[in-house]
XYZ file of C-alpha atoms in Angstrom:
101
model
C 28.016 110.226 -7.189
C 29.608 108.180 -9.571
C 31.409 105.375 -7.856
C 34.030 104.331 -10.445
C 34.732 107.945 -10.903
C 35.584 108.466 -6.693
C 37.791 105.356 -7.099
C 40.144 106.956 -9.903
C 40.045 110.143 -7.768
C 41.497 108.737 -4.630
C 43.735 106.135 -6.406
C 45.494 109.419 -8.079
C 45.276 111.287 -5.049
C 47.403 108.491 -3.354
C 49.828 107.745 -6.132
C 50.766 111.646 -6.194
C 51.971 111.261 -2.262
C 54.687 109.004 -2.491
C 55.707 107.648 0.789
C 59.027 108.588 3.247
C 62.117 106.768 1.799
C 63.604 107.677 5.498
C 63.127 104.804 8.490
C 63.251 105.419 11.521
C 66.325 105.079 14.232
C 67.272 101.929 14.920
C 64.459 100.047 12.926
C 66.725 97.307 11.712
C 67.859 96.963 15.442
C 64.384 96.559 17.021
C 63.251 94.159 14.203
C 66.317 91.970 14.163
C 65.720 92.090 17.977
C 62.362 90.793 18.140
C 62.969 88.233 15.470
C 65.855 86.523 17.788
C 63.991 86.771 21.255
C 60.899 85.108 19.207
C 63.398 81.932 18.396
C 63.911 81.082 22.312
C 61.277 79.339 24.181
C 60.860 78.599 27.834
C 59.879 74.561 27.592
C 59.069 74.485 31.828
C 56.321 77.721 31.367
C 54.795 76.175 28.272
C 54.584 72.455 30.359
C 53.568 74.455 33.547
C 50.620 76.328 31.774
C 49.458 73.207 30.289
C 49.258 71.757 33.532
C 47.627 74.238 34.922
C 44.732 74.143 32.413
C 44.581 70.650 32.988
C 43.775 70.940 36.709
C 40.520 72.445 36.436
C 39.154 69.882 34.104
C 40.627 66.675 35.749
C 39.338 68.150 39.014
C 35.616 68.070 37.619
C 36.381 64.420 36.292
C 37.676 63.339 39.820
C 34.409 64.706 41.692
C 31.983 63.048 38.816
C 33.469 59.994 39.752
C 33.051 60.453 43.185
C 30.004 61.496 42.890
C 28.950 58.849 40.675
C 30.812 56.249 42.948
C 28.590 57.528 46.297
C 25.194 57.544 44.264
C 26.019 54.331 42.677
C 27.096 52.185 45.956
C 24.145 51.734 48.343
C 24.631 52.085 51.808
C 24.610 48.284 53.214
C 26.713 46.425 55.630
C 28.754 44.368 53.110
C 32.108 46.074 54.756
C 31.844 43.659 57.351
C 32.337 40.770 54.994
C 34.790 42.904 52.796
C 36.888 43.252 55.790
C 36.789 39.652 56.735
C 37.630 38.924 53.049
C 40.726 41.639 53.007
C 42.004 40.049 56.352
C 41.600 35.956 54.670
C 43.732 37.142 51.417
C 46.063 38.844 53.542
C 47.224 36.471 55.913
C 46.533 33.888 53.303
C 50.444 33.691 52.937
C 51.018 33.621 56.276
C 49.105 30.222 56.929
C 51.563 28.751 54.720
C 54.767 29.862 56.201
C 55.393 26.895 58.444
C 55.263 24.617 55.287
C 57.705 26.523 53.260
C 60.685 25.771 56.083
C-alpha cells in the first residue's frame, strides 16, 4: 500500500469532520478555577516535605560517622587521663579565684 497515498486519505477524512463548536457546561468555570487554586501555595507543607526527605539521608550520615568514629578509636584506657585532663581545665578557674578578690 502506498504510504503517501493513506496519508492524503486520512488527512481528508479528518478535514471533512469538523469538530463541535459547543463546550461543555461550565468549562470556563472549572478552568478559571484550577488556574486560581494553582497560584496559592502552602510554604509549611513544601518546608515540611523537604524535611522529611532530608531525614533519611542525614540519618545514614549520622550512623557513618558513628560508625566510623567506633572503628576508628581503639579501645584503650586513655579516659582515665582524659578525665583527669577535663577535671584540671575545669577547675582551672577556680584555683584562681582567691587572687581575683
Amino acid at each position: 500500500m502506498n504510504v503517501s497515498k493513506l496519508e492524503k486519505h486520512l488527512l481528508a477524512a479528518a478535514r471533512a469532520q469538523r469538530p463541535s463548536e459547543a463546550v461543555p457546561y461550565a468549562f470556563e468555570k472549572r478552568v478559571m478555577a484550577r488556574l486560581a487554586d494553582r497560584g496559592r501555595r502552602d510554604w509549611w507543607a513544601a518546608w515540611a516535605a523537604v524535611l522529611w526527605r532530608a531525614a533519611a539521608p542525614s540519618l545514614a550520615v549520622m550512623l557513618a560517622a558513628g560508625l566510623c568514629a567506633l572503628w576508628l578509636n581503639p579501645a584503650n584506657n586513655a579516659s582515665d587521663t582524659q578525665n583527669s585532663d577535663l577535671e584540671t581545665t575545669v577547675y582551672a578557674g577556680l584555683d584562681n579565684l582567691g587572687e581575683a578578690w
